[in-house]
Amino acid sequence: MTMQLSEELEKTVEVIRGILRRLSDLNKALEPLESELSAADFAQSGIYVIGASAGVVCFPTVLLEGDPLKPILEHARAREAKMPSIVEAGDPEESRSTCDRVIRMLKREIWNKRESILKPSFLIVIRWDHLFEDLEMNKTVIIGRRYYSGSEDSLRRLIKNLKKIGLSVIEDSGQYGGGPMTYEFVQEFSKSRSLVVVQLTFSKSVATDETKILAMLEMLSSFQVQSHDRYSS
């Protein structure tokens, strides 16, 4: 009786394992479809434009009425300026639903095997704010250090390039250290030791300066992370 019960249990366990394997396969098969639907959903409330570089820049607030970056990006696209891939949204709170849609859309690009997204060098979130008067006068950009990933060498090169285009760079791990979107990017995409994930916050004096913004986008369109860059854990 005990032997028979043991055999029945083994058969039951094997059946359950088979069901779990089929569910796992089904889940993997449905992931691209889920991502496609999510990307289509994002397209109704956001904009995604593939650019020239192996990296993505996200503007969480640019679709809001009156955002100073909005006309600059529209003008840049109209004149076909050299830019990285761009994600535009209108969510100043960077809600979980917006973050999830952006992440799933980027995953869709990975599944589509587009090389520029498959091996990204950076995922940068760009915001702006009214800063103190001296920071506004100095055309300041704040590098977020609360949520970020990537090698220190890559971050130093990014800072050096920002200074080359005439920006004053400071670092912050508090208010401007990185928001929900940066945090979610770090959690989802930082398995690659070379990938730079960081938030940049511009003073309004920079966000309204078309020449500086276009120079920054052109710089990022050719910014590459070297695989040998030293990684800071």
PDB file of C-alpha atoms in Angstrom:
ATOM      1  CA  MET A   1       0.000   0.000   0.000  1.00  0.00           C
ATOM      2  CA  THR A   2       2.821   2.348   0.937  1.00  0.00           C
ATOM      3  CA  MET A   3       4.678   1.504  -2.304  1.00  0.00           C
ATOM      4  CA  GLN A   4       1.559   2.173  -4.367  1.00  0.00           C
ATOM      5  CA  LEU A   5       0.953   5.522  -2.633  1.00  0.00           C
ATOM      6  CA  SER A   6       4.574   6.515  -3.216  1.00  0.00           C
ATOM      7  CA  GLU A   7       4.292   5.680  -6.913  1.00  0.00           C
ATOM      8  CA  GLU A   8       1.079   7.721  -7.192  1.00  0.00           C
ATOM      9  CA  LEU A   9       2.759  10.693  -5.516  1.00  0.00           C
ATOM     10  CA  GLU A  10       5.714  10.479  -7.871  1.00  0.00           C
ATOM     11  CA  LYS A  11       3.352  10.451 -10.858  1.00  0.00           C
ATOM     12  CA  THR A  12       1.495  13.462  -9.442  1.00  0.00           C
ATOM     13  CA  VAL A  13       4.742  15.374  -8.878  1.00  0.00           C
ATOM     14  CA  GLU A  14       5.851  14.630 -12.458  1.00  0.00           C
ATOM     15  CA  VAL A  15       2.519  15.835 -13.824  1.00  0.00           C
ATOM     16  CA  ILE A  16       2.825  19.061 -11.814  1.00  0.00           C
ATOM     17  CA  ARG A  17       6.383  19.570 -13.067  1.00  0.00           C
ATOM     18  CA  GLY A  18       5.168  19.141 -16.628  1.00  0.00           C
ATOM     19  CA  ILE A  19       2.425  21.709 -16.093  1.00  0.00           C
ATOM     20  CA  LEU A  20       4.924  24.180 -14.602  1.00  0.00           C
ATOM     21  CA  ARG A  21       7.272  23.699 -17.568  1.00  0.00           C
ATOM     22  CA  ARG A  22       4.417  24.369 -20.004  1.00  0.00           C
ATOM     23  CA  LEU A  23       3.353  27.455 -18.036  1.00  0.00           C
ATOM     24  CA  SER A  24       6.927  28.725 -18.070  1.00  0.00           C
ATOM     25  CA  ASP A  25       7.149  28.224 -21.834  1.00  0.00           C
ATOM     26  CA  LEU A  26       3.787  29.945 -22.290  1.00  0.00           C
ATOM     27  CA  ASN A  27       4.904  32.873 -20.161  1.00  0.00           C
ATOM     28  CA  LYS A  28       8.064  33.282 -22.253  1.00  0.00           C
ATOM     29  CA  ALA A  29       6.020  33.119 -25.446  1.00  0.00           C
ATOM     30  CA  LEU A  30       3.613  35.778 -24.183  1.00  0.00           C
ATOM     31  CA  GLU A  31       6.285  38.213 -22.950  1.00  0.00           C
ATOM     32  CA  PRO A  32       6.999  39.738 -26.394  1.00  0.00           C
ATOM     33  CA  LEU A  33       3.250  40.098 -27.017  1.00  0.00           C
ATOM     34  CA  GLU A  34       2.806  41.780 -23.642  1.00  0.00           C
ATOM     35  CA  SER A  35       5.664  44.110 -24.483  1.00  0.00           C
ATOM     36  CA  GLU A  36       4.176  44.943 -27.895  1.00  0.00           C
ATOM     37  CA  LEU A  37       0.830  45.774 -26.279  1.00  0.00           C
ATOM     38  CA  SER A  38       2.556  47.844 -23.620  1.00  0.00           C
ATOM     39  CA  ALA A  39       4.546  49.717 -26.278  1.00  0.00           C
ATOM     40  CA  ALA A  40       1.337  50.388 -28.215  1.00  0.00           C
ATOM     41  CA  ASP A  41      -0.216  51.656 -24.978  1.00  0.00           C
ATOM     42  CA  PHE A  42       2.779  53.939 -24.365  1.00  0.00           C
ATOM     43  CA  ALA A  43       2.513  55.276 -27.938  1.00  0.00           C
ATOM     44  CA  GLN A  44      -0.873  56.751 -27.009  1.00  0.00           C
ATOM     45  CA  SER A  45       0.656  58.889 -24.245  1.00  0.00           C
ATOM     46  CA  GLY A  46       4.370  59.129 -25.117  1.00  0.00           C
ATOM     47  CA  ILE A  47       6.859  59.354 -27.950  1.00  0.00           C
ATOM     48  CA  TYR A  48       9.791  57.104 -28.776  1.00  0.00           C
ATOM     49  CA  VAL A  49      12.237  58.035 -31.530  1.00  0.00           C
ATOM     50  CA  ILE A  50      15.203  55.836 -32.467  1.00  0.00           C
ATOM     51  CA  GLY A  51      18.369  57.897 -32.722  1.00  0.00           C
ATOM     52  CA  ALA A  52      21.970  57.671 -33.788  1.00  0.00           C
ATOM     53  CA  SER A  53      23.596  56.162 -30.730  1.00  0.00           C
ATOM     54  CA  ALA A  54      23.611  53.042 -28.604  1.00  0.00           C
ATOM     55  CA  GLY A  55      21.769  54.720 -25.776  1.00  0.00           C
ATOM     56  CA  VAL A  56      18.448  56.207 -24.698  1.00  0.00           C
ATOM     57  CA  VAL A  57      17.579  59.569 -23.168  1.00  0.00           C
ATOM     58  CA  CYS A  58      14.244  59.860 -21.355  1.00  0.00           C
ATOM     59  CA  PHE A  59      12.429  63.165 -20.836  1.00  0.00           C
ATOM     60  CA  PRO A  60       9.642  62.433 -18.305  1.00  0.00           C
ATOM     61  CA  THR A  61       8.068  65.929 -18.429  1.00  0.00           C
ATOM     62  CA  VAL A  62       8.671  67.161 -21.966  1.00  0.00           C
ATOM     63  CA  LEU A  63       5.116  66.494 -23.200  1.00  0.00           C
ATOM     64  CA  LEU A  64       3.619  68.781 -20.554  1.00  0.00           C
ATOM     65  CA  GLU A  65       2.274  72.079 -21.842  1.00  0.00           C
ATOM     66  CA  GLY A  66       4.848  74.822 -21.357  1.00  0.00           C
ATOM     67  CA  ASP A  67       7.833  72.529 -20.804  1.00  0.00           C
ATOM     68  CA  PRO A  68      10.856  74.486 -22.139  1.00  0.00           C
ATOM     69  CA  LEU A  69      12.470  71.372 -23.610  1.00  0.00           C
ATOM     70  CA  LYS A  70       9.470  70.548 -25.788  1.00  0.00           C
ATOM     71  CA  PRO A  71      10.020  73.156 -28.563  1.00  0.00           C
ATOM     72  CA  ILE A  72      13.762  72.449 -28.562  1.00  0.00           C
ATOM     73  CA  LEU A  73      13.249  68.719 -29.207  1.00  0.00           C
ATOM     74  CA  GLU A  74      10.594  69.445 -31.838  1.00  0.00           C
ATOM     75  CA  HIS A  75      12.979  71.818 -33.606  1.00  0.00           C
ATOM     76  CA  ALA A  76      15.808  69.284 -33.353  1.00  0.00           C
ATOM     77  CA  ARG A  77      13.687  66.593 -35.023  1.00  0.00           C
ATOM     78  CA  ALA A  78      12.501  69.012 -37.710  1.00  0.00           C
ATOM     79  CA  ARG A  79      16.083  69.851 -38.675  1.00  0.00           C
ATOM     80  CA  GLU A  80      17.138  66.188 -38.294  1.00  0.00           C
ATOM     81  CA  ALA A  81      19.762  67.043 -35.699  1.00  0.00           C
ATOM     82  CA  LYS A  82      22.031  64.246 -34.531  1.00  0.00           C
ATOM     83  CA  MET A  83      20.528  62.766 -31.369  1.00  0.00           C
ATOM     84  CA  PRO A  84      20.465  59.560 -29.320  1.00  0.00           C
ATOM     85  CA  SER A  85      17.244  57.586 -29.054  1.00  0.00           C
ATOM     86  CA  ILE A  86      14.626  59.671 -27.254  1.00  0.00           C
ATOM     87  CA  VAL A  87      11.692  58.763 -25.007  1.00  0.00           C
ATOM     88  CA  GLU A  88       9.247  61.580 -24.260  1.00  0.00           C
ATOM     89  CA  ALA A  89       6.504  61.488 -21.641  1.00  0.00           C
ATOM     90  CA  GLY A  90       4.297  63.878 -19.705  1.00  0.00           C
ATOM     91  CA  ASP A  91       4.490  62.477 -16.194  1.00  0.00           C
ATOM     92  CA  PRO A  92       6.323  64.713 -13.683  1.00  0.00           C
ATOM     93  CA  GLU A  93       5.678  62.178 -10.913  1.00  0.00           C
ATOM     94  CA  GLU A  94       7.305  59.363 -12.935  1.00  0.00           C
ATOM     95  CA  SER A  95       4.492  57.019 -11.898  1.00  0.00           C
ATOM     96  CA  ARG A  96       5.027  53.278 -11.732  1.00  0.00           C
ATOM     97  CA  SER A  97       2.723  52.758 -14.721  1.00  0.00           C
ATOM     98  CA  THR A  98       4.785  55.130 -16.877  1.00  0.00           C
ATOM     99  CA  CYS A  99       8.050  53.524 -15.754  1.00  0.00           C
ATOM    100  CA  ASP A 100       6.674  50.055 -16.501  1.00  0.00           C
ATOM    101  CA  ARG A 101       5.528  51.076 -19.990  1.00  0.00           C
ATOM    102  CA  VAL A 102       8.907  52.607 -20.829  1.00  0.00           C
ATOM    103  CA  ILE A 103      10.780  49.549 -19.558  1.00  0.00           C
ATOM    104  CA  ARG A 104       8.562  47.157 -21.508  1.00  0.00           C
ATOM    105  CA  MET A 105       8.957  49.253 -24.638  1.00  0.00           C
ATOM    106  CA  LEU A 106      12.744  49.124 -24.302  1.00  0.00           C
ATOM    107  CA  LYS A 107      12.537  45.373 -23.754  1.00  0.00           C
ATOM    108  CA  ARG A 108      10.537  45.111 -26.971  1.00  0.00           C
ATOM    109  CA  GLU A 109      13.429  46.760 -28.776  1.00  0.00           C
ATOM    110  CA  ILE A 110      15.750  44.169 -27.253  1.00  0.00           C
ATOM    111  CA  TRP A 111      13.495  41.339 -28.468  1.00  0.00           C
ATOM    112  CA  ASN A 112      13.437  42.963 -31.898  1.00  0.00           C
ATOM    113  CA  LYS A 113      17.244  42.645 -31.767  1.00  0.00           C
ATOM    114  CA  ARG A 114      17.944  46.235 -32.756  1.00  0.00           C
ATOM    115  CA  GLU A 115      21.637  46.451 -32.028  1.00  0.00           C
ATOM    116  CA  SER A 116      21.483  50.075 -30.848  1.00  0.00           C
ATOM    117  CA  ILE A 117      19.194  49.056 -28.002  1.00  0.00           C
ATOM    118  CA  LEU A 118      20.394  45.487 -27.556  1.00  0.00           C
ATOM    119  CA  LYS A 119      23.753  46.692 -26.258  1.00  0.00           C
ATOM    120  CA  PRO A 120      23.035  50.167 -24.866  1.00  0.00           C
ATOM    121  CA  SER A 121      25.777  52.368 -23.471  1.00  0.00           C
ATOM    122  CA  PHE A 122      23.491  54.522 -21.364  1.00  0.00           C
ATOM    123  CA  LEU A 123      19.978  55.150 -20.093  1.00  0.00           C
ATOM    124  CA  ILE A 124      19.794  58.785 -19.017  1.00  0.00           C
ATOM    125  CA  VAL A 125      16.802  60.527 -17.441  1.00  0.00           C
ATOM    126  CA  ILE A 126      16.733  64.284 -18.007  1.00  0.00           C
ATOM    127  CA  ARG A 127      14.745  66.730 -15.899  1.00  0.00           C
ATOM    128  CA  TRP A 128      15.006  70.456 -15.176  1.00  0.00           C
ATOM    129  CA  ASP A 129      14.233  72.745 -12.253  1.00  0.00           C
ATOM    130  CA  HIS A 130      14.515  76.328 -11.056  1.00  0.00           C
ATOM    131  CA  LEU A 131      17.804  76.303  -9.132  1.00  0.00           C
ATOM    132  CA  PHE A 132      19.518  78.886  -6.935  1.00  0.00           C
ATOM    133  CA  GLU A 133      20.497  82.084  -8.752  1.00  0.00           C
ATOM    134  CA  ASP A 134      24.219  81.328  -8.860  1.00  0.00           C
ATOM    135  CA  LEU A 135      23.510  77.842 -10.288  1.00  0.00           C
ATOM    136  CA  GLU A 136      21.241  79.365 -12.921  1.00  0.00           C
ATOM    137  CA  MET A 137      23.902  81.916 -13.869  1.00  0.00           C
ATOM    138  CA  ASN A 138      26.525  79.174 -14.200  1.00  0.00           C
ATOM    139  CA  LYS A 139      24.403  76.994 -16.536  1.00  0.00           C
ATOM    140  CA  THR A 140      24.356  74.060 -14.135  1.00  0.00           C
ATOM    141  CA  VAL A 141      23.617  70.369 -14.603  1.00  0.00           C
ATOM    142  CA  ILE A 142      23.271  68.120 -11.552  1.00  0.00           C
ATOM    143  CA  ILE A 143      24.477  64.515 -11.736  1.00  0.00           C
ATOM    144  CA  GLY A 144      22.283  62.269  -9.589  1.00  0.00           C
ATOM    145  CA  ARG A 145      24.163  60.026  -7.167  1.00  0.00           C
ATOM    146  CA  ARG A 146      21.302  58.507  -5.194  1.00  0.00           C
ATOM    147  CA  TYR A 147      20.223  56.044  -7.871  1.00  0.00           C
ATOM    148  CA  TYR A 148      22.771  55.328 -10.589  1.00  0.00           C
ATOM    149  CA  SER A 149      24.831  52.540 -12.058  1.00  0.00           C
ATOM    150  CA  GLY A 150      27.854  52.288 -14.295  1.00  0.00           C
ATOM    151  CA  SER A 151      31.594  52.586 -14.063  1.00  0.00           C
ATOM    152  CA  GLU A 152      33.208  55.594 -12.438  1.00  0.00           C
ATOM    153  CA  ASP A 153      35.370  55.996 -15.538  1.00  0.00           C
ATOM    154  CA  SER A 154      32.279  56.294 -17.743  1.00  0.00           C
ATOM    155  CA  LEU A 155      30.643  58.793 -15.394  1.00  0.00           C
ATOM    156  CA  ARG A 156      33.821  60.876 -15.290  1.00  0.00           C
ATOM    157  CA  ARG A 157      33.926  60.929 -19.099  1.00  0.00           C
ATOM    158  CA  LEU A 158      30.275  61.973 -19.192  1.00  0.00           C
ATOM    159  CA  ILE A 159      30.987  64.808 -16.744  1.00  0.00           C
ATOM    160  CA  LYS A 160      34.033  65.874 -18.758  1.00  0.00           C
ATOM    161  CA  ASN A 161      31.963  65.993 -21.956  1.00  0.00           C
ATOM    162  CA  LEU A 162      29.237  68.043 -20.264  1.00  0.00           C
ATOM    163  CA  LYS A 163      31.855  70.539 -19.125  1.00  0.00           C
ATOM    164  CA  LYS A 164      33.246  70.726 -22.666  1.00  0.00           C
ATOM    165  CA  ILE A 165      29.943  72.098 -23.930  1.00  0.00           C
ATOM    166  CA  GLY A 166      30.043  74.855 -21.307  1.00  0.00           C
ATOM    167  CA  LEU A 167      28.010  73.418 -18.451  1.00  0.00           C
ATOM    168  CA  SER A 168      28.864  73.641 -14.768  1.00  0.00           C
ATOM    169  CA  VAL A 169      28.539  70.173 -13.220  1.00  0.00           C
ATOM    170  CA  ILE A 170      27.738  69.332  -9.612  1.00  0.00           C
ATOM    171  CA  GLU A 171      26.725  66.048  -7.984  1.00  0.00           C
ATOM    172  CA  ASP A 172      23.882  65.365  -5.575  1.00  0.00           C
ATOM    173  CA  SER A 173      22.635  62.332  -3.671  1.00  0.00           C
ATOM    174  CA  GLY A 174      19.595  64.076  -2.180  1.00  0.00           C
ATOM    175  CA  GLN A 175      16.729  65.907  -3.891  1.00  0.00           C
ATOM    176  CA  TYR A 176      18.285  65.633  -7.353  1.00  0.00           C
ATOM    177  CA  GLY A 177      19.902  62.254  -6.816  1.00  0.00           C
ATOM    178  CA  GLY A 178      17.499  60.385  -9.079  1.00  0.00           C
ATOM    179  CA  GLY A 179      13.758  59.720  -9.143  1.00  0.00           C
ATOM    180  CA  PRO A 180      11.476  56.717  -9.663  1.00  0.00           C
ATOM    181  CA  MET A 181      12.333  56.243 -13.347  1.00  0.00           C
ATOM    182  CA  THR A 182      16.074  56.206 -12.675  1.00  0.00           C
ATOM    183  CA  TYR A 183      15.530  53.798  -9.794  1.00  0.00           C
ATOM    184  CA  GLU A 184      13.477  51.418 -11.955  1.00  0.00           C
ATOM    185  CA  PHE A 185      16.062  51.571 -14.751  1.00  0.00           C
ATOM    186  CA  VAL A 186      18.826  50.694 -12.307  1.00  0.00           C
ATOM    187  CA  GLN A 187      16.807  47.767 -10.953  1.00  0.00           C
ATOM    188  CA  GLU A 188      15.906  46.450 -14.409  1.00  0.00           C
ATOM    189  CA  PHE A 189      18.911  47.152 -16.618  1.00  0.00           C
ATOM    190  CA  SER A 190      22.037  47.472 -14.461  1.00  0.00           C
ATOM    191  CA  LYS A 191      23.077  43.823 -14.820  1.00  0.00           C
ATOM    192  CA  SER A 192      25.493  45.052 -17.470  1.00  0.00           C
ATOM    193  CA  ARG A 193      28.537  46.412 -15.648  1.00  0.00           C
ATOM    194  CA  SER A 194      29.259  48.880 -18.453  1.00  0.00           C
ATOM    195  CA  LEU A 195      25.766  50.404 -18.749  1.00  0.00           C
ATOM    196  CA  VAL A 196      25.448  53.949 -17.403  1.00  0.00           C
ATOM    197  CA  VAL A 197      22.109  54.741 -15.754  1.00  0.00           C
ATOM    198  CA  VAL A 198      21.855  58.229 -14.270  1.00  0.00           C
ATOM    199  CA  GLN A 199      19.593  61.262 -13.892  1.00  0.00           C
ATOM    200  CA  LEU A 200      20.701  64.685 -15.101  1.00  0.00           C
ATOM    201  CA  THR A 201      18.850  67.743 -13.791  1.00  0.00           C
ATOM    202  CA  PHE A 202      19.356  70.982 -15.702  1.00  0.00           C
ATOM    203  CA  SER A 203      18.910  74.485 -14.386  1.00  0.00           C
ATOM    204  CA  LYS A 204      16.150  76.334 -16.238  1.00  0.00           C
ATOM    205  CA  SER A 205      18.840  78.513 -17.809  1.00  0.00           C
ATOM    206  CA  VAL A 206      20.123  75.370 -19.542  1.00  0.00           C
ATOM    207  CA  ALA A 207      16.689  73.891 -20.300  1.00  0.00           C
ATOM    208  CA  THR A 208      15.771  77.066 -22.224  1.00  0.00           C
ATOM    209  CA  ASP A 209      19.112  77.293 -24.036  1.00  0.00           C
ATOM    210  CA  GLU A 210      18.613  75.526 -27.365  1.00  0.00           C
ATOM    211  CA  THR A 211      22.292  75.696 -28.273  1.00  0.00           C
ATOM    212  CA  LYS A 212      23.316  73.909 -25.044  1.00  0.00           C
ATOM    213  CA  ILE A 213      20.595  71.261 -25.303  1.00  0.00           C
ATOM    214  CA  LEU A 214      21.426  70.479 -28.932  1.00  0.00           C
ATOM    215  CA  ALA A 215      25.132  70.305 -28.085  1.00  0.00           C
ATOM    216  CA  MET A 216      24.323  67.899 -25.235  1.00  0.00           C
ATOM    217  CA  LEU A 217      22.209  65.679 -27.506  1.00  0.00           C
ATOM    218  CA  GLU A 218      24.889  65.641 -30.188  1.00  0.00           C
ATOM    219  CA  MET A 219      27.493  64.723 -27.568  1.00  0.00           C
ATOM    220  CA  LEU A 220      25.330  61.836 -26.320  1.00  0.00           C
ATOM    221  CA  SER A 221      24.734  60.618 -29.859  1.00  0.00           C
ATOM    222  CA  SER A 222      28.398  59.584 -29.987  1.00  0.00           C
ATOM    223  CA  PHE A 223      28.957  58.770 -26.306  1.00  0.00           C
ATOM    224  CA  GLN A 224      30.114  55.182 -25.862  1.00  0.00           C
ATOM    225  CA  VAL A 225      30.926  53.187 -22.757  1.00  0.00           C
ATOM    226  CA  GLN A 226      34.121  51.176 -23.039  1.00  0.00           C
ATOM    227  CA  SER A 227      33.921  47.564 -21.884  1.00  0.00           C
ATOM    228  CA  HIS A 228      37.205  47.937 -20.001  1.00  0.00           C
ATOM    229  CA  ASP A 229      35.978  50.880 -17.907  1.00  0.00           C
ATOM    230  CA  ARG A 230      36.451  50.182 -14.225  1.00  0.00           C
ATOM    231  CA  TYR A 231      33.193  49.411 -12.465  1.00  0.00           C
ATOM    232  CA  SER A 232      32.272  50.735  -9.039  1.00  0.00           C
ATOM    233  CA  SER A 233      29.966  48.408  -7.119  1.00  0.00           C
TER     234      SER A 233
END
